[in-house]
């Protein structure tokens, strides 16, 4: 059924084309059309099946290497009938399975959370069929149905209006406009922009006030919302920066494993060592080099970060997206409801006697009034008190409290008049008892005003509307007393109106008139004349206080904030300046400007533009593309259908959980459950902290593994007799890498963020967790750890004078235990690559303390519990053995702490020769 020109048709012709009538269609016809057009539903993107989510957990290169190691160990075990290798294979397999199960559970829970949010959509609609009112599932609505609309309803399908009564529709989710649109029945000429189709209503929008009847013309994917949904419901497969970095790190480790294993194997063969022994040695080296705990720790760290972010009102759909915000360099944010509260507030009031500033939060009926920076009691200001009373009575809105939240029932523009009066102590319900309404002349788009008539001892009329219209009706004005309205006074009032408008305030004028007590006919030409001007009120959607603080935090963190909105440029610029988004020298562009610019011109202009106003969906996509092409990591926020394409295109799309449409949520990577810009900044802080922690445990795990590899590599070079090699068994290596490394590394994943984390500039998206600084630590600490381990082994063989198998077994136990103890101490030192261990607060992470103590007790168990000594190849150690282990551990830690202290001095000297480092 053709729907693009329904707004051009008169009501009767629309009924004829839809083959419907004011009585609606029959039930039989509804069933037939449901088969023809299908359910009134948006097609959901094909979701990943549970099996697909599970299988994806095994695609990491590190996990594949572990699987290969398990297969090789199992093969050797079967060939040699060796239980040790079979145990190794079993342990590795358990590691891989646990990692996969944990990742699956987290991603599956995230997918189910999104489905729960979709279920919040109202499923019912009221229609007229065969002349009877019926409530049906919105999915059963078909073209030709007659839908009843009332305040608060969500519109279920695109429809041509056939009856309206003061109907106002909130179309912000579709067009980005924050002010409700007043609807009419008049047909429109020619092709009309979506937001100007005043005789149409669209799926997903809500009825702000009034009532109406609408003739359904499009359902499901044929609606305006459905058309945009079709553009964005393609599954995103682009890797995040963290995924790319970890994939590269896994490849580097995998190549390193092969190279080292081949070198050791060749060295052994040239020295005549048994071939099977050297093959086992090479496998042991591979196991030592691979950080088995890394995939599990990364997954768990990201998952714990996801849970922390959920507690801070950010629901992340995929684990890897938790970190992406940490590298964001630009946040492109919608204005309405994200940077602002989405609640109109009167900010300024003008009367002939004074000007006032009003302060208050949202729709809460608590606030203050100021005149020239001095707080005043509005009830002691006669002109102000009368204006506030008139404004509250000349509305159809009311203020109600739901739980701890105040909400406006009806039009929010009228609601803010009621709220402001209550802030002055004037309650609308009480005023209506004192002055009950006896008549009204409703607003329409031609008159641009509304009048209500009230009875007290006499009769009084209150009128509000566009300032230029109200002034034409006024012959007097109220100051201390009533004064005649002359041209000079009119000019003064219009100048005040212009001043308010230039600050992006929406301005209404308020006036009143006493009427004869015996007047019974309240005609427009009788009531609306010879009125007394009371004043002007200027209102706007108030910025969120915490969002303003978050903008300041972004600037401090080197993150640019860009406002992209469908609102007017003047309004957007005013809000941006008030919130600190726009500063001296920054620019703004409109959709018209963008239409005249090519992609190259936009890319060049993008760095200086902080506000984009009156933009369409394809403009938002172009803006995101321009910023990404300049090397930015872009986070895009939005709630409407019009935001969905850009949410999909951005590095991370952030949808609103309360006001967000299903399409926007589907296109997003993250959903804010409180619709607050400040929650994005908290997520960025969390993301930066997660990356810091990933870098810490990457450095920790690789330092330990490098030490283990070097122990075995150097031992192959130094020790001639194979029976005296201080080799660690594969099961010992796995014990070190998973248990004694894994638990502390996992605790590092929840390490508190550094206090200066939001004072640093965003890191490059190309930066790896294994940067030069971390690589230096890995090589240096790994080498020192290997030297100390071999020294401890040599001490047992030479200085202690041990010989034979018992001495070698004890020496290997000392090496095994030294590596464990050193790593349990080293984990406290590596919590900061720059701060000495005593400054970083060794006990500030209680989970780390618990993990270290638990790992130490586990190590004691494998040394002293007889049942574990055989499979782990250990022998009990004495007190002097422990003193030696602690001595060698302390020497390596002291060397690392000394490097922390001296490194900045060498760095500053290197940067001195005359130029600042570029």
JSON list of C-alpha atoms in Angstrom, two decimals, residues 175-336:
[
{"chain": "A", "resi": 175, "resn": "UNK", "atom": "CA", "xyz": [13.54, 13.48, 14.09]},
{"chain": "A", "resi": 176, "resn": "UNK", "atom": "CA", "xyz": [15.62, 14.63, 17.07]},
{"chain": "A", "resi": 177, "resn": "UNK", "atom": "CA", "xyz": [13.28, 17.59, 17.71]},
{"chain": "A", "resi": 178, "resn": "UNK", "atom": "CA", "xyz": [12.83, 18.14, 21.44]},
{"chain": "A", "resi": 179, "resn": "UNK", "atom": "CA", "xyz": [9.61, 20.20, 21.19]},
{"chain": "A", "resi": 180, "resn": "UNK", "atom": "CA", "xyz": [6.36, 18.25, 20.67]},
{"chain": "A", "resi": 181, "resn": "UNK", "atom": "CA", "xyz": [4.70, 18.75, 17.28]},
{"chain": "A", "resi": 182, "resn": "UNK", "atom": "CA", "xyz": [1.14, 20.07, 17.18]},
{"chain": "A", "resi": 183, "resn": "UNK", "atom": "CA", "xyz": [-0.92, 18.05, 14.72]},
{"chain": "A", "resi": 184, "resn": "UNK", "atom": "CA", "xyz": [-3.71, 19.03, 12.33]},
{"chain": "A", "resi": 185, "resn": "UNK", "atom": "CA", "xyz": [-5.87, 17.46, 9.60]},
{"chain": "A", "resi": 186, "resn": "UNK", "atom": "CA", "xyz": [-5.14, 19.82, 6.70]},
{"chain": "A", "resi": 187, "resn": "UNK", "atom": "CA", "xyz": [-3.60, 18.17, 3.60]},
{"chain": "A", "resi": 188, "resn": "UNK", "atom": "CA", "xyz": [-0.08, 19.35, 2.68]},
{"chain": "A", "resi": 189, "resn": "UNK", "atom": "CA", "xyz": [1.18, 20.38, -0.73]},
{"chain": "A", "resi": 190, "resn": "UNK", "atom": "CA", "xyz": [4.15, 18.85, -2.54]},
{"chain": "A", "resi": 191, "resn": "UNK", "atom": "CA", "xyz": [6.95, 16.84, -0.97]},
{"chain": "A", "resi": 192, "resn": "UNK", "atom": "CA", "xyz": [7.28, 17.61, 2.74]},
{"chain": "A", "resi": 193, "resn": "UNK", "atom": "CA", "xyz": [10.18, 16.85, 5.12]},
{"chain": "A", "resi": 194, "resn": "UNK", "atom": "CA", "xyz": [9.36, 14.12, 7.67]},
{"chain": "A", "resi": 195, "resn": "UNK", "atom": "CA", "xyz": [9.36, 16.47, 10.67]},
{"chain": "A", "resi": 196, "resn": "UNK", "atom": "CA", "xyz": [6.91, 18.85, 8.97]},
{"chain": "A", "resi": 197, "resn": "UNK", "atom": "CA", "xyz": [4.23, 16.28, 8.10]},
{"chain": "A", "resi": 198, "resn": "UNK", "atom": "CA", "xyz": [1.75, 17.71, 10.58]},
{"chain": "A", "resi": 199, "resn": "UNK", "atom": "CA", "xyz": [-1.15, 15.45, 9.56]},
{"chain": "A", "resi": 200, "resn": "UNK", "atom": "CA", "xyz": [0.81, 12.20, 10.04]},
{"chain": "A", "resi": 201, "resn": "UNK", "atom": "CA", "xyz": [1.93, 10.19, 13.07]},
{"chain": "A", "resi": 202, "resn": "UNK", "atom": "CA", "xyz": [4.79, 7.71, 13.05]},
{"chain": "A", "resi": 203, "resn": "UNK", "atom": "CA", "xyz": [5.59, 4.42, 14.72]},
{"chain": "A", "resi": 204, "resn": "UNK", "atom": "CA", "xyz": [7.69, 4.69, 17.88]},
{"chain": "A", "resi": 205, "resn": "UNK", "atom": "CA", "xyz": [6.71, 8.30, 18.68]},
{"chain": "A", "resi": 206, "resn": "UNK", "atom": "CA", "xyz": [4.55, 9.13, 21.71]},
{"chain": "A", "resi": 207, "resn": "UNK", "atom": "CA", "xyz": [1.43, 11.19, 22.34]},
{"chain": "A", "resi": 208, "resn": "UNK", "atom": "CA", "xyz": [2.43, 14.13, 24.53]},
{"chain": "A", "resi": 209, "resn": "UNK", "atom": "CA", "xyz": [-1.05, 15.64, 24.96]},
{"chain": "A", "resi": 210, "resn": "UNK", "atom": "CA", "xyz": [-4.56, 15.65, 23.46]},
{"chain": "A", "resi": 211, "resn": "UNK", "atom": "CA", "xyz": [-6.26, 12.87, 21.58]},
{"chain": "A", "resi": 212, "resn": "UNK", "atom": "CA", "xyz": [-6.93, 11.76, 18.05]},
{"chain": "A", "resi": 213, "resn": "UNK", "atom": "CA", "xyz": [-7.83, 9.04, 15.57]},
{"chain": "A", "resi": 214, "resn": "UNK", "atom": "CA", "xyz": [-5.44, 7.86, 12.89]},
{"chain": "A", "resi": 215, "resn": "UNK", "atom": "CA", "xyz": [-5.78, 5.75, 9.76]},
{"chain": "A", "resi": 216, "resn": "UNK", "atom": "CA", "xyz": [-2.93, 3.23, 9.52]},
{"chain": "A", "resi": 217, "resn": "UNK", "atom": "CA", "xyz": [-1.11, 3.43, 6.18]},
{"chain": "A", "resi": 218, "resn": "UNK", "atom": "CA", "xyz": [2.16, 1.53, 6.84]},
{"chain": "A", "resi": 219, "resn": "UNK", "atom": "CA", "xyz": [3.12, -1.26, 9.22]},
{"chain": "A", "resi": 220, "resn": "UNK", "atom": "CA", "xyz": [6.26, -3.20, 10.19]},
{"chain": "A", "resi": 221, "resn": "UNK", "atom": "CA", "xyz": [9.32, -2.63, 8.05]},
{"chain": "A", "resi": 222, "resn": "UNK", "atom": "CA", "xyz": [7.34, -0.31, 5.72]},
{"chain": "A", "resi": 223, "resn": "UNK", "atom": "CA", "xyz": [7.10, 2.36, 8.42]},
{"chain": "A", "resi": 224, "resn": "UNK", "atom": "CA", "xyz": [9.61, 5.22, 8.62]},
{"chain": "A", "resi": 225, "resn": "UNK", "atom": "CA", "xyz": [11.12, 3.53, 11.67]},
{"chain": "A", "resi": 226, "resn": "UNK", "atom": "CA", "xyz": [11.27, 0.21, 9.81]},
{"chain": "A", "resi": 227, "resn": "UNK", "atom": "CA", "xyz": [13.08, 1.76, 6.84]},
{"chain": "A", "resi": 228, "resn": "UNK", "atom": "CA", "xyz": [15.88, 2.98, 9.09]},
{"chain": "A", "resi": 229, "resn": "UNK", "atom": "CA", "xyz": [15.90, -0.33, 10.97]},
{"chain": "A", "resi": 230, "resn": "UNK", "atom": "CA", "xyz": [16.64, -2.09, 7.71]},
{"chain": "A", "resi": 231, "resn": "UNK", "atom": "CA", "xyz": [19.78, 0.04, 7.25]},
{"chain": "A", "resi": 232, "resn": "UNK", "atom": "CA", "xyz": [21.30, -0.78, 10.60]},
{"chain": "A", "resi": 233, "resn": "UNK", "atom": "CA", "xyz": [20.35, -4.40, 11.29]},
{"chain": "A", "resi": 234, "resn": "UNK", "atom": "CA", "xyz": [23.59, -5.82, 9.95]},
{"chain": "A", "resi": 235, "resn": "UNK", "atom": "CA", "xyz": [25.80, -7.55, 12.47]},
{"chain": "A", "resi": 236, "resn": "UNK", "atom": "CA", "xyz": [28.98, -5.61, 13.20]},
{"chain": "A", "resi": 237, "resn": "UNK", "atom": "CA", "xyz": [32.13, -7.70, 12.73]},
{"chain": "A", "resi": 238, "resn": "UNK", "atom": "CA", "xyz": [34.82, -5.01, 13.02]},
{"chain": "A", "resi": 239, "resn": "UNK", "atom": "CA", "xyz": [37.45, -5.87, 15.66]},
{"chain": "A", "resi": 240, "resn": "UNK", "atom": "CA", "xyz": [37.89, -3.47, 18.57]},
{"chain": "A", "resi": 241, "resn": "UNK", "atom": "CA", "xyz": [41.33, -2.01, 19.34]},
{"chain": "A", "resi": 242, "resn": "UNK", "atom": "CA", "xyz": [41.81, -4.48, 22.21]},
{"chain": "A", "resi": 243, "resn": "UNK", "atom": "CA", "xyz": [40.96, -7.45, 20.01]},
{"chain": "A", "resi": 244, "resn": "UNK", "atom": "CA", "xyz": [43.47, -6.29, 17.41]},
{"chain": "A", "resi": 245, "resn": "UNK", "atom": "CA", "xyz": [46.21, -5.77, 20.00]},
{"chain": "A", "resi": 246, "resn": "UNK", "atom": "CA", "xyz": [45.65, -9.13, 21.72]},
{"chain": "A", "resi": 247, "resn": "UNK", "atom": "CA", "xyz": [45.53, -10.92, 18.35]},
{"chain": "A", "resi": 248, "resn": "UNK", "atom": "CA", "xyz": [48.86, -9.35, 17.39]},
{"chain": "A", "resi": 249, "resn": "UNK", "atom": "CA", "xyz": [50.33, -10.24, 20.79]},
{"chain": "A", "resi": 250, "resn": "UNK", "atom": "CA", "xyz": [49.13, -13.83, 20.40]},
{"chain": "A", "resi": 251, "resn": "UNK", "atom": "CA", "xyz": [50.77, -14.10, 16.98]},
{"chain": "A", "resi": 252, "resn": "UNK", "atom": "CA", "xyz": [54.02, -12.70, 18.36]},
{"chain": "A", "resi": 253, "resn": "UNK", "atom": "CA", "xyz": [54.00, -15.16, 21.25]},
{"chain": "A", "resi": 254, "resn": "UNK", "atom": "CA", "xyz": [53.13, -18.05, 18.93]},
{"chain": "A", "resi": 255, "resn": "UNK", "atom": "CA", "xyz": [56.01, -17.24, 16.58]},
{"chain": "A", "resi": 256, "resn": "UNK", "atom": "CA", "xyz": [58.36, -16.81, 19.55]},
{"chain": "A", "resi": 257, "resn": "UNK", "atom": "CA", "xyz": [57.31, -20.20, 20.92]},
{"chain": "A", "resi": 258, "resn": "UNK", "atom": "CA", "xyz": [58.12, -21.95, 17.64]},
{"chain": "A", "resi": 259, "resn": "UNK", "atom": "CA", "xyz": [61.45, -20.17, 17.21]},
{"chain": "A", "resi": 260, "resn": "UNK", "atom": "CA", "xyz": [62.66, -20.92, 20.76]},
{"chain": "A", "resi": 261, "resn": "UNK", "atom": "CA", "xyz": [61.45, -24.53, 20.63]},
{"chain": "A", "resi": 262, "resn": "UNK", "atom": "CA", "xyz": [63.23, -25.15, 17.31]},
{"chain": "A", "resi": 263, "resn": "UNK", "atom": "CA", "xyz": [66.47, -23.55, 18.58]},
{"chain": "A", "resi": 264, "resn": "UNK", "atom": "CA", "xyz": [66.47, -25.72, 21.71]},
{"chain": "A", "resi": 265, "resn": "UNK", "atom": "CA", "xyz": [65.65, -28.83, 19.72]},
{"chain": "A", "resi": 266, "resn": "UNK", "atom": "CA", "xyz": [68.50, -28.18, 17.25]},
{"chain": "A", "resi": 267, "resn": "UNK", "atom": "CA", "xyz": [70.97, -27.35, 20.05]},
{"chain": "A", "resi": 268, "resn": "UNK", "atom": "CA", "xyz": [70.15, -30.61, 21.81]},
{"chain": "A", "resi": 269, "resn": "UNK", "atom": "CA", "xyz": [70.54, -32.67, 18.66]},
{"chain": "A", "resi": 270, "resn": "UNK", "atom": "CA", "xyz": [73.96, -31.14, 17.88]},
{"chain": "A", "resi": 271, "resn": "UNK", "atom": "CA", "xyz": [75.10, -32.06, 21.40]},
{"chain": "A", "resi": 272, "resn": "UNK", "atom": "CA", "xyz": [73.94, -35.66, 21.08]},
{"chain": "A", "resi": 273, "resn": "UNK", "atom": "CA", "xyz": [71.11, -35.45, 23.61]},
{"chain": "A", "resi": 274, "resn": "UNK", "atom": "CA", "xyz": [68.41, -38.10, 23.29]},
{"chain": "A", "resi": 275, "resn": "UNK", "atom": "CA", "xyz": [65.93, -37.15, 20.56]},
{"chain": "A", "resi": 276, "resn": "UNK", "atom": "CA", "xyz": [62.80, -37.95, 22.59]},
{"chain": "A", "resi": 277, "resn": "UNK", "atom": "CA", "xyz": [64.20, -36.00, 25.57]},
{"chain": "A", "resi": 278, "resn": "UNK", "atom": "CA", "xyz": [64.82, -32.92, 23.40]},
{"chain": "A", "resi": 279, "resn": "UNK", "atom": "CA", "xyz": [61.35, -33.19, 21.90]},
{"chain": "A", "resi": 280, "resn": "UNK", "atom": "CA", "xyz": [59.84, -33.24, 25.39]},
{"chain": "A", "resi": 281, "resn": "UNK", "atom": "CA", "xyz": [62.08, -30.32, 26.28]},
{"chain": "A", "resi": 282, "resn": "UNK", "atom": "CA", "xyz": [60.83, -28.35, 23.28]},
{"chain": "A", "resi": 283, "resn": "UNK", "atom": "CA", "xyz": [57.21, -29.08, 24.26]},
{"chain": "A", "resi": 284, "resn": "UNK", "atom": "CA", "xyz": [57.97, -27.99, 27.83]},
{"chain": "A", "resi": 285, "resn": "UNK", "atom": "CA", "xyz": [59.43, -24.75, 26.49]},
{"chain": "A", "resi": 286, "resn": "UNK", "atom": "CA", "xyz": [56.31, -24.18, 24.41]},
{"chain": "A", "resi": 287, "resn": "UNK", "atom": "CA", "xyz": [54.15, -24.70, 27.48]},
{"chain": "A", "resi": 288, "resn": "UNK", "atom": "CA", "xyz": [56.41, -22.35, 29.47]},
{"chain": "A", "resi": 289, "resn": "UNK", "atom": "CA", "xyz": [56.34, -19.64, 26.81]},
{"chain": "A", "resi": 290, "resn": "UNK", "atom": "CA", "xyz": [52.56, -19.61, 26.35]},
{"chain": "A", "resi": 291, "resn": "UNK", "atom": "CA", "xyz": [50.79, -17.58, 29.06]},
{"chain": "A", "resi": 292, "resn": "UNK", "atom": "CA", "xyz": [47.98, -20.08, 29.59]},
{"chain": "A", "resi": 293, "resn": "UNK", "atom": "CA", "xyz": [46.30, -17.75, 32.05]},
{"chain": "A", "resi": 294, "resn": "UNK", "atom": "CA", "xyz": [46.18, -14.78, 29.63]},
{"chain": "A", "resi": 295, "resn": "UNK", "atom": "CA", "xyz": [42.96, -15.64, 27.73]},
{"chain": "A", "resi": 296, "resn": "UNK", "atom": "CA", "xyz": [41.14, -16.51, 30.95]},
{"chain": "A", "resi": 297, "resn": "UNK", "atom": "CA", "xyz": [42.40, -13.46, 32.83]},
{"chain": "A", "resi": 298, "resn": "UNK", "atom": "CA", "xyz": [41.58, -11.09, 29.93]},
{"chain": "A", "resi": 299, "resn": "UNK", "atom": "CA", "xyz": [38.08, -12.55, 29.65]},
{"chain": "A", "resi": 300, "resn": "UNK", "atom": "CA", "xyz": [37.45, -12.43, 33.38]},
{"chain": "A", "resi": 301, "resn": "UNK", "atom": "CA", "xyz": [38.87, -8.91, 33.71]},
{"chain": "A", "resi": 302, "resn": "UNK", "atom": "CA", "xyz": [36.64, -7.67, 30.90]},
{"chain": "A", "resi": 303, "resn": "UNK", "atom": "CA", "xyz": [33.64, -9.47, 32.40]},
{"chain": "A", "resi": 304, "resn": "UNK", "atom": "CA", "xyz": [34.25, -8.00, 35.85]},
{"chain": "A", "resi": 305, "resn": "UNK", "atom": "CA", "xyz": [34.63, -4.61, 34.18]},
{"chain": "A", "resi": 306, "resn": "UNK", "atom": "CA", "xyz": [31.29, -5.21, 32.47]},
{"chain": "A", "resi": 307, "resn": "UNK", "atom": "CA", "xyz": [29.66, -5.90, 35.81]},
{"chain": "A", "resi": 308, "resn": "UNK", "atom": "CA", "xyz": [31.17, -2.79, 37.39]},
{"chain": "A", "resi": 309, "resn": "UNK", "atom": "CA", "xyz": [29.97, -0.72, 34.45]},
{"chain": "A", "resi": 310, "resn": "UNK", "atom": "CA", "xyz": [26.48, -2.19, 34.76]},
{"chain": "A", "resi": 311, "resn": "UNK", "atom": "CA", "xyz": [26.42, -1.04, 38.38]},
{"chain": "A", "resi": 312, "resn": "UNK", "atom": "CA", "xyz": [27.39, 2.41, 37.05]},
{"chain": "A", "resi": 313, "resn": "UNK", "atom": "CA", "xyz": [24.46, 2.43, 34.58]},
{"chain": "A", "resi": 314, "resn": "UNK", "atom": "CA", "xyz": [26.26, 1.16, 31.46]},
{"chain": "A", "resi": 315, "resn": "UNK", "atom": "CA", "xyz": [25.18, -2.16, 29.94]},
{"chain": "A", "resi": 316, "resn": "UNK", "atom": "CA", "xyz": [27.80, -3.53, 27.54]},
{"chain": "A", "resi": 317, "resn": "UNK", "atom": "CA", "xyz": [26.72, -6.07, 24.94]},
{"chain": "A", "resi": 318, "resn": "UNK", "atom": "CA", "xyz": [30.14, -7.61, 24.21]},
{"chain": "A", "resi": 319, "resn": "UNK", "atom": "CA", "xyz": [33.10, -8.16, 26.53]},
{"chain": "A", "resi": 320, "resn": "UNK", "atom": "CA", "xyz": [35.70, -6.62, 24.24]},
{"chain": "A", "resi": 321, "resn": "UNK", "atom": "CA", "xyz": [33.71, -3.38, 23.95]},
{"chain": "A", "resi": 322, "resn": "UNK", "atom": "CA", "xyz": [34.32, -2.69, 27.65]},
{"chain": "A", "resi": 323, "resn": "UNK", "atom": "CA", "xyz": [37.85, -1.53, 26.85]},
{"chain": "A", "resi": 324, "resn": "UNK", "atom": "CA", "xyz": [37.13, 0.37, 23.62]},
{"chain": "A", "resi": 325, "resn": "UNK", "atom": "CA", "xyz": [35.74, 3.42, 25.43]},
{"chain": "A", "resi": 326, "resn": "UNK", "atom": "CA", "xyz": [39.04, 3.66, 27.27]},
{"chain": "A", "resi": 327, "resn": "UNK", "atom": "CA", "xyz": [40.73, 4.68, 24.02]},
{"chain": "A", "resi": 328, "resn": "UNK", "atom": "CA", "xyz": [37.97, 7.07, 22.87]},
{"chain": "A", "resi": 329, "resn": "UNK", "atom": "CA", "xyz": [39.24, 10.43, 21.66]},
{"chain": "A", "resi": 330, "resn": "UNK", "atom": "CA", "xyz": [35.90, 11.98, 20.63]},
{"chain": "A", "resi": 331, "resn": "UNK", "atom": "CA", "xyz": [32.39, 11.64, 22.04]},
{"chain": "A", "resi": 332, "resn": "UNK", "atom": "CA", "xyz": [29.65, 12.68, 19.62]},
{"chain": "A", "resi": 333, "resn": "UNK", "atom": "CA", "xyz": [26.61, 13.23, 21.82]},
{"chain": "A", "resi": 334, "resn": "UNK", "atom": "CA", "xyz": [22.98, 13.99, 21.15]},
{"chain": "A", "resi": 335, "resn": "UNK", "atom": "CA", "xyz": [21.67, 16.95, 23.12]},
{"chain": "A", "resi": 336, "resn": "UNK", "atom": "CA", "xyz": [18.12, 16.18, 24.22]}
]
